[in-house]
Amino acid sequence: MKGKPRVLGIVLAGGEGKRLWPLTADRAKPAVPFAGNYRLVDFVLSNLVNAGFHQLCVLTQYKSHSLDRHISTTWRLSNVLGQYVTPVPAQQRLGPRWYTGSADAIFQSLNLVYDEQPDHIAVFGADHVYRMDPGQMLEQHVESGAGVTVAGIRVPRLEARAFGCIDSDADRRITSFLEKPDDPPSVPDDPDVTFASMGNYLFSTSALVEALRADAADRDSMHDMGGDIIPMLVDQGTAHVYDFADNVVPGETERDKGYWRDVGTLDAYYDAHMDLVSAHPVFNLYNRQWPIRTATPPLPPAKFVNSGTATESIVGPGSIISGATVTDSVISADVVIEDGAVVEGSVLLPGARVGKGAVVRKAILDKNVVVGDGVRLGVEPESDRERYTVSASGVVVLGKGARAD
Ligand code: ADQ
């Protein structure tokens, strides 16, 4: 009888996330809080763990303290069953240099592969909000015998410049892979749609190790997974695509099936939050059959006093809404919004404070931001631009610990 294939999961979590500044001023992008309770990395880890992938390494580098701490305190699996989620900070094992790219990050960490000796390696990004059962992708990967299987999704062609763009034949073999092209190709049946890489890959171990070694010896390479390793395997004719549209996740609804967001920019981060707050949200955090996992701090329940209200909103534990009106917003844990304040279409991260009579509209307030009594944010665009970060679509963003007086 053939045993279950042994899979090592490698989560790439070393990215800087420059376009999410100021939320990434003090933390790695995968550690950015999301949806009240979570950090971005919780989505990929939940998908992998729910699918039974229980040997996972998370490669970190940039400002990784809060990410390392979150992973080691929250994601403790069973030692006795040989399950682990380990943060692996850059260690300079091959000399005094940091990771030069995502492929170099894995090349420098090959000791993890030699230790575990897996049959296959799942290399997944850490910056996306979605539900996916990677077990179904693994089945296709094993059956096809491909060196690598790349998860693909249809996206609007205009957004595809940020992605690897895939063309494949009837047997799902990738015939062309263009990393972030200026003029993305469209799918045959729709000129406005591109088939894009989700940045999630399943490799047979030997294909990955050989590709990484060849890449390390190539002085012209950028040592990037999407830019160098995947095109190399496409040229060798051994790369296949897995269509995310075929993925079936227990408990998903017609409405949230196929949901996947790259929250790489402030606007995308903001929009993905707005996808959570309606009565029938586009992304359903309440699917218990495929839970998004995390650990929440020991806080008391949320409290609403002095006729304070929150509608079409999520409110985290420990938060107090006192005589304030909150609509269309994500209020994380331990937030206080005081009497007469109005919060509309906003995202408040843990510990934010909004003073009496203040107005906060279309804003992101990072951890421990204090908005003083009577202050108005998102009301006068000119003065907001002078003092704060304002995104392309007009979201006002205050970084960790900032004060608006
Ligand atoms: P990007 O997301 O732009 O495109 P990248 O910036 O390399 O690619 O990030 C991929 C993942 O690797 C992220 O999770 C990031 O945190 C991590 N990462 C980046 N640099 C790293 C480093 N030096 N060390 C460790 N981890 C690092 C990729 C693919 C595209 C695909 C999109 C989908 O290259 O083909 O379409 O993801 O979002």
Tab-separated table of N, CA, C and O in Angstrom, residues 43-129:
chain	number	residue	atom	x	y	z
A	43	PHE	N	-4.168	33.231	7.803
A	43	PHE	CA	-5.003	32.673	6.733
A	43	PHE	C	-4.291	31.506	6.058
A	43	PHE	O	-4.837	30.424	5.929
A	44	VAL	N	-3.043	31.711	5.644
A	44	VAL	CA	-2.341	30.601	4.978
A	44	VAL	C	-2.105	29.455	5.964
A	44	VAL	O	-2.280	28.281	5.618
A	45	LEU	N	-1.757	29.786	7.208
A	45	LEU	CA	-1.488	28.700	8.175
A	45	LEU	C	-2.768	27.910	8.461
A	45	LEU	O	-2.738	26.679	8.578
A	46	SER	N	-3.905	28.592	8.549
A	46	SER	CA	-5.175	27.878	8.774
A	46	SER	C	-5.467	26.938	7.609
A	46	SER	O	-5.863	25.779	7.810
A	47	ASN	N	-5.263	27.429	6.377
A	47	ASN	CA	-5.538	26.587	5.213
A	47	ASN	C	-4.652	25.341	5.223
A	47	ASN	O	-5.116	24.227	4.962
A	48	LEU	N	-3.382	25.521	5.535
A	48	LEU	CA	-2.461	24.380	5.530
A	48	LEU	C	-2.789	23.409	6.668
A	48	LEU	O	-2.862	22.192	6.467
A	49	VAL	N	-3.004	23.950	7.854
A	49	VAL	CA	-3.267	23.090	9.020
A	49	VAL	C	-4.618	22.377	8.871
A	49	VAL	O	-4.735	21.174	9.140
A	50	ASN	N	-5.643	23.098	8.408
A	50	ASN	CA	-6.956	22.461	8.219
A	50	ASN	C	-6.876	21.305	7.227
A	50	ASN	O	-7.628	20.340	7.312
A	51	ALA	N	-5.946	21.413	6.263
A	51	ALA	CA	-5.810	20.362	5.246
A	51	ALA	C	-4.938	19.203	5.732
A	51	ALA	O	-4.702	18.256	5.000
A	52	GLY	N	-4.415	19.315	6.961
A	52	GLY	CA	-3.601	18.225	7.507
A	52	GLY	C	-2.123	18.354	7.200
A	52	GLY	O	-1.369	17.390	7.352
A	53	PHE	N	-1.670	19.531	6.746
A	53	PHE	CA	-0.234	19.757	6.551
A	53	PHE	C	0.293	20.260	7.888
A	53	PHE	O	0.058	21.418	8.257
A	54	HIS	N	0.990	19.426	8.609
A	54	HIS	CA	1.319	19.750	9.998
A	54	HIS	C	2.813	19.863	10.275
A	54	HIS	O	3.230	19.879	11.432
A	55	GLN	N	3.618	19.944	9.206
A	55	GLN	CA	5.052	20.229	9.391
A	55	GLN	C	5.324	21.509	8.598
A	55	GLN	O	5.442	21.475	7.372
A	56	LEU	N	5.354	22.615	9.316
A	56	LEU	CA	5.383	23.907	8.626
A	56	LEU	C	6.490	24.800	9.151
A	56	LEU	O	6.657	24.944	10.369
A	57	CYS	N	7.240	25.402	8.226
A	57	CYS	CA	8.269	26.378	8.591
A	57	CYS	C	7.887	27.714	7.976
A	57	CYS	O	7.485	27.773	6.814
A	58	VAL	N	8.020	28.751	8.736
A	58	VAL	CA	7.676	30.090	8.256
A	58	VAL	C	8.977	30.885	8.165
A	58	VAL	O	9.606	31.157	9.190
A	59	LEU	N	9.397	31.219	6.937
A	59	LEU	CA	10.670	31.924	6.760
A	59	LEU	C	10.461	33.418	6.959
A	59	LEU	O	9.658	34.043	6.252
A	60	THR	N	11.167	33.971	7.927
A	60	THR	CA	10.991	35.391	8.238
A	60	THR	C	12.326	36.108	8.115
A	60	THR	O	13.391	35.497	8.156
A	61	GLN	N	12.265	37.413	7.952
A	61	GLN	CA	13.499	38.189	7.867
A	61	GLN	C	13.261	39.626	8.306
A	61	GLN	O	13.775	40.080	9.307
A	62	TYR	N	12.397	40.344	7.554
A	62	TYR	CA	12.209	41.779	7.767
A	62	TYR	C	11.417	42.041	9.058
A	62	TYR	O	10.338	41.492	9.240
A	63	LYS	N	11.926	42.863	9.941
A	63	LYS	CA	11.235	43.264	11.175
A	63	LYS	C	10.331	42.159	11.709
A	63	LYS	O	9.113	42.327	11.860
A	64	SER	N	10.955	41.024	12.011
A	64	SER	CA	10.141	39.827	12.221
A	64	SER	C	9.741	39.577	13.675
A	64	SER	O	9.102	38.579	13.960
A	65	HIS	N	10.058	40.492	14.589
A	65	HIS	CA	9.814	40.169	15.996
A	65	HIS	C	8.353	39.813	16.284
A	65	HIS	O	8.061	38.760	16.846
A	66	SER	N	7.397	40.668	15.866
A	66	SER	CA	6.005	40.375	16.224
A	66	SER	C	5.491	39.148	15.479
A	66	SER	O	4.643	38.407	15.981
A	67	LEU	N	6.049	38.917	14.270
A	67	LEU	CA	5.657	37.723	13.518
A	67	LEU	C	6.188	36.459	14.202
A	67	LEU	O	5.451	35.489	14.416
A	68	ASP	N	7.458	36.478	14.567
A	68	ASP	CA	8.046	35.317	15.261
A	68	ASP	C	7.289	35.034	16.564
A	68	ASP	O	6.960	33.891	16.878
A	69	ARG	N	6.992	36.110	17.293
A	69	ARG	CA	6.305	35.938	18.589
A	69	ARG	C	4.900	35.375	18.355
A	69	ARG	O	4.464	34.453	19.040
A	70	HIS	N	4.194	35.915	17.355
A	70	HIS	CA	2.832	35.441	17.083
A	70	HIS	C	2.849	33.949	16.729
A	70	HIS	O	2.038	33.169	17.224
A	71	ILE	N	3.788	33.562	15.866
A	71	ILE	CA	3.808	32.160	15.436
A	71	ILE	C	4.181	31.246	16.598
A	71	ILE	O	3.531	30.230	16.850
A	72	SER	N	5.194	31.648	17.370
A	72	SER	CA	5.603	30.707	18.426
A	72	SER	C	4.613	30.667	19.593
A	72	SER	O	4.506	29.638	20.258
A	73	THR	N	3.841	31.745	19.814
A	73	THR	CA	2.893	31.663	20.929
A	73	THR	C	1.531	31.122	20.478
A	73	THR	O	0.863	30.428	21.229
A	74	THR	N	1.139	31.408	19.238
A	74	THR	CA	-0.218	31.046	18.795
A	74	THR	C	-0.277	29.671	18.132
A	74	THR	O	-1.212	28.915	18.326
A	75	TRP	N	0.744	29.381	17.321
A	75	TRP	CA	0.652	28.204	16.469
A	75	TRP	C	1.435	27.032	17.043
A	75	TRP	O	2.337	26.508	16.397
A	76	ARG	N	1.055	26.636	18.255
A	76	ARG	CA	1.749	25.480	18.834
A	76	ARG	C	0.962	24.213	18.540
A	76	ARG	O	-0.117	24.012	19.096
A	77	LEU	N	1.461	23.368	17.676
A	77	LEU	CA	0.762	22.118	17.369
A	77	LEU	C	1.295	21.028	18.299
A	77	LEU	O	2.086	21.293	19.197
A	78	SER	N	0.864	19.799	18.054
A	78	SER	CA	1.203	18.731	18.995
A	78	SER	C	2.620	18.177	18.745
A	78	SER	O	2.882	17.558	17.712
A	79	ASN	N	3.465	18.407	19.734
A	79	ASN	CA	4.814	17.864	19.695
A	79	ASN	C	4.807	16.344	19.609
A	79	ASN	O	5.563	15.733	18.856
A	80	VAL	N	3.916	15.769	20.392
A	80	VAL	CA	3.908	14.317	20.522
A	80	VAL	C	3.517	13.650	19.192
A	80	VAL	O	3.902	12.525	18.902
A	81	LEU	N	2.789	14.374	18.349
A	81	LEU	CA	2.424	13.833	17.035
A	81	LEU	C	3.401	14.278	15.939
A	81	LEU	O	3.162	14.064	14.759
A	82	GLY	N	4.470	14.948	16.358
A	82	GLY	CA	5.468	15.394	15.372
A	82	GLY	C	4.975	16.565	14.532
A	82	GLY	O	5.435	16.787	13.418
A	83	GLN	N	4.013	17.315	15.054
A	83	GLN	CA	3.473	18.451	14.298
A	83	GLN	C	4.142	19.733	14.771
A	83	GLN	O	4.361	19.906	15.965
A	84	TYR	N	4.424	20.617	13.834
A	84	TYR	CA	5.020	21.886	14.253
A	84	TYR	C	4.753	23.002	13.242
A	84	TYR	O	4.553	22.748	12.061
A	85	VAL	N	4.730	24.221	13.761
A	85	VAL	CA	4.792	25.429	12.931
A	85	VAL	C	5.941	26.231	13.519
A	85	VAL	O	5.852	26.719	14.639
A	86	THR	N	7.042	26.318	12.771
A	86	THR	CA	8.242	26.942	13.334
A	86	THR	C	8.590	28.223	12.596
A	86	THR	O	8.717	28.199	11.368
A	87	PRO	N	8.752	29.324	13.314
A	87	PRO	CA	9.292	30.500	12.634
A	87	PRO	C	10.781	30.303	12.420
A	87	PRO	O	11.497	29.867	13.332
A	88	VAL	N	11.260	30.550	11.202
A	88	VAL	CA	12.683	30.379	10.910
A	88	VAL	C	13.247	31.733	10.476
A	88	VAL	O	13.104	32.121	9.314
A	89	PRO	N	13.860	32.464	11.393
A	89	PRO	CA	14.455	33.748	11.003
A	89	PRO	C	15.692	33.513	10.136
A	89	PRO	O	16.324	32.457	10.230
A	90	ALA	N	16.035	34.492	9.293
A	90	ALA	CA	17.230	34.377	8.459
A	90	ALA	C	18.434	34.134	9.362
A	90	ALA	O	18.578	34.772	10.401
A	91	GLN	N	19.277	33.161	8.984
A	91	GLN	CA	20.350	32.743	9.902
A	91	GLN	C	21.757	32.879	9.341
A	91	GLN	O	22.729	32.518	9.991
A	92	GLN	N	21.842	33.326	8.072
A	92	GLN	CA	23.149	33.509	7.437
A	92	GLN	C	23.992	32.232	7.500
A	92	GLN	O	25.181	32.257	7.804
A	93	ARG	N	23.338	31.105	7.187
A	93	ARG	CA	24.063	29.829	7.221
A	93	ARG	C	25.078	29.704	6.099
A	93	ARG	O	26.016	28.932	6.184
A	94	LEU	N	24.851	30.439	4.999
A	94	LEU	CA	25.745	30.301	3.849
A	94	LEU	C	26.664	31.501	3.702
A	94	LEU	O	27.124	31.821	2.614
A	95	GLY	N	26.869	32.225	4.773
A	95	GLY	CA	27.736	33.403	4.701
A	95	GLY	C	27.009	34.627	5.224
A	95	GLY	O	25.804	34.578	5.470
A	96	PRO	N	27.769	35.733	5.351
A	96	PRO	CA	27.197	36.918	5.976
A	96	PRO	C	26.312	37.724	5.032
A	96	PRO	O	26.667	38.803	4.603
A	97	ARG	N	25.173	37.178	4.644
A	97	ARG	CA	24.267	37.951	3.791
A	97	ARG	C	22.817	37.582	4.095
A	97	ARG	O	22.496	36.441	4.456
A	98	TRP	N	21.948	38.586	3.975
A	98	TRP	CA	20.518	38.339	4.152
A	98	TRP	C	19.972	37.673	2.902
A	98	TRP	O	20.683	37.513	1.904
A	99	TYR	N	18.672	37.310	2.938
A	99	TYR	CA	18.046	36.719	1.753
A	99	TYR	C	17.995	37.768	0.653
A	99	TYR	O	17.580	38.897	0.889
A	100	THR	N	18.430	37.384	-0.559
A	100	THR	CA	18.364	38.345	-1.652
A	100	THR	C	17.031	38.236	-2.400
A	100	THR	O	16.699	39.094	-3.197
A	101	GLY	N	16.276	37.187	-2.178
A	101	GLY	CA	14.977	37.023	-2.836
A	101	GLY	C	14.289	35.805	-2.239
A	101	GLY	O	14.885	35.089	-1.422
A	102	SER	N	13.045	35.558	-2.674
A	102	SER	CA	12.289	34.469	-2.044
A	102	SER	C	12.918	33.100	-2.334
A	102	SER	O	12.880	32.193	-1.486
A	103	ALA	N	13.547	32.939	-3.538
A	103	ALA	CA	14.193	31.646	-3.831
A	103	ALA	C	15.445	31.484	-2.977
A	103	ALA	O	15.746	30.386	-2.482
A	104	ASP	N	16.175	32.586	-2.794
A	104	ASP	CA	17.370	32.523	-1.952
A	104	ASP	C	16.984	32.194	-0.501
A	104	ASP	O	17.724	31.498	0.204
A	105	ALA	N	15.815	32.678	-0.067
A	105	ALA	CA	15.351	32.373	1.296
A	105	ALA	C	15.224	30.856	1.474
A	105	ALA	O	15.649	30.287	2.489
A	106	ILE	N	14.665	30.187	0.467
A	106	ILE	CA	14.500	28.723	0.580
A	106	ILE	C	15.852	28.033	0.407
A	106	ILE	O	16.175	27.084	1.129
A	107	PHE	N	16.666	28.544	-0.537
A	107	PHE	CA	17.994	27.935	-0.749
A	107	PHE	C	18.802	27.976	0.546
A	107	PHE	O	19.418	26.976	0.928
A	108	GLN	N	18.758	29.110	1.222
A	108	GLN	CA	19.519	29.226	2.480
A	108	GLN	C	18.918	28.380	3.609
A	108	GLN	O	19.527	28.238	4.660
A	109	SER	N	17.713	27.877	3.388
A	109	SER	CA	17.034	27.111	4.443
A	109	SER	C	16.912	25.632	4.078
A	109	SER	O	16.092	24.909	4.657
A	110	LEU	N	17.703	25.177	3.086
A	110	LEU	CA	17.536	23.795	2.622
A	110	LEU	C	17.817	22.764	3.713
A	110	LEU	O	17.390	21.618	3.615
A	111	ASN	N	18.512	23.198	4.773
A	111	ASN	CA	18.722	22.258	5.885
A	111	ASN	C	17.396	21.723	6.430
A	111	ASN	O	17.298	20.580	6.872
A	112	LEU	N	16.342	22.546	6.356
A	112	LEU	CA	15.019	22.111	6.833
A	112	LEU	C	14.516	20.943	5.986
A	112	LEU	O	13.894	20.003	6.487
A	113	VAL	N	14.801	21.031	4.687
A	113	VAL	CA	14.370	19.979	3.758
A	113	VAL	C	15.185	18.712	4.000
A	113	VAL	O	14.639	17.607	4.059
A	114	TYR	N	16.508	18.863	4.165
A	114	TYR	CA	17.355	17.678	4.402
A	114	TYR	C	16.955	16.993	5.710
A	114	TYR	O	16.957	15.782	5.820
A	115	ASP	N	16.573	17.791	6.722
A	115	ASP	CA	16.167	17.204	8.007
A	115	ASP	C	14.865	16.413	7.869
A	115	ASP	O	14.726	15.312	8.391
A	116	GLU	N	13.908	16.981	7.155
A	116	GLU	CA	12.555	16.406	7.128
A	116	GLU	C	12.412	15.319	6.067
A	116	GLU	O	11.590	14.410	6.204
A	117	GLN	N	13.204	15.437	4.975
A	117	GLN	CA	13.115	14.512	3.839
A	117	GLN	C	11.691	14.272	3.345
A	117	GLN	O	11.215	13.122	3.288
A	118	PRO	N	11.009	15.322	2.980
A	118	PRO	CA	9.632	15.162	2.488
A	118	PRO	C	9.613	14.673	1.034
A	118	PRO	O	10.613	14.794	0.326
A	119	ASP	N	8.448	14.149	0.590
A	119	ASP	CA	8.277	13.807	-0.827
A	119	ASP	C	7.979	15.066	-1.641
A	119	ASP	O	8.383	15.201	-2.778
A	120	HIS	N	7.217	15.963	-1.008
A	120	HIS	CA	6.794	17.180	-1.697
A	120	HIS	C	6.952	18.369	-0.765
A	120	HIS	O	6.925	18.217	0.464
A	121	ILE	N	7.076	19.536	-1.370
A	121	ILE	CA	7.219	20.751	-0.568
A	121	ILE	C	6.176	21.762	-1.037
A	121	ILE	O	6.105	22.083	-2.229
A	122	ALA	N	5.374	22.210	-0.088
A	122	ALA	CA	4.387	23.254	-0.398
A	122	ALA	C	5.024	24.590	-0.063
A	122	ALA	O	5.384	24.832	1.086
A	123	VAL	N	5.216	25.443	-1.059
A	123	VAL	CA	5.768	26.778	-0.818
A	123	VAL	C	4.622	27.772	-1.010
A	123	VAL	O	4.099	27.922	-2.120
A	124	PHE	N	4.181	28.374	0.075
A	124	PHE	CA	3.007	29.255	0.021
A	124	PHE	C	3.376	30.658	0.492
A	124	PHE	O	4.185	30.830	1.409
A	125	GLY	N	2.759	31.660	-0.118
A	125	GLY	CA	2.917	33.042	0.326
A	125	GLY	C	2.104	33.288	1.594
A	125	GLY	O	1.274	32.455	1.994
A	126	ALA	N	2.357	34.449	2.225
A	126	ALA	CA	1.712	34.695	3.514
A	126	ALA	C	0.865	35.963	3.511
A	126	ALA	O	0.470	36.437	4.558
A	127	ASP	N	0.602	36.507	2.329
A	127	ASP	CA	0.013	37.847	2.292
A	127	ASP	C	-1.420	37.868	1.769
A	127	ASP	O	-1.869	38.893	1.273
A	128	HIS	N	-2.120	36.745	1.825
A	128	HIS	CA	-3.418	36.712	1.167
A	128	HIS	C	-4.545	36.328	2.110
A	128	HIS	O	-4.333	35.592	3.068
A	129	VAL	N	-5.731	36.836	1.781
A	129	VAL	CA	-6.928	36.507	2.556
A	129	VAL	C	-7.772	35.567	1.695
A	129	VAL	O	-8.234	35.967	0.615
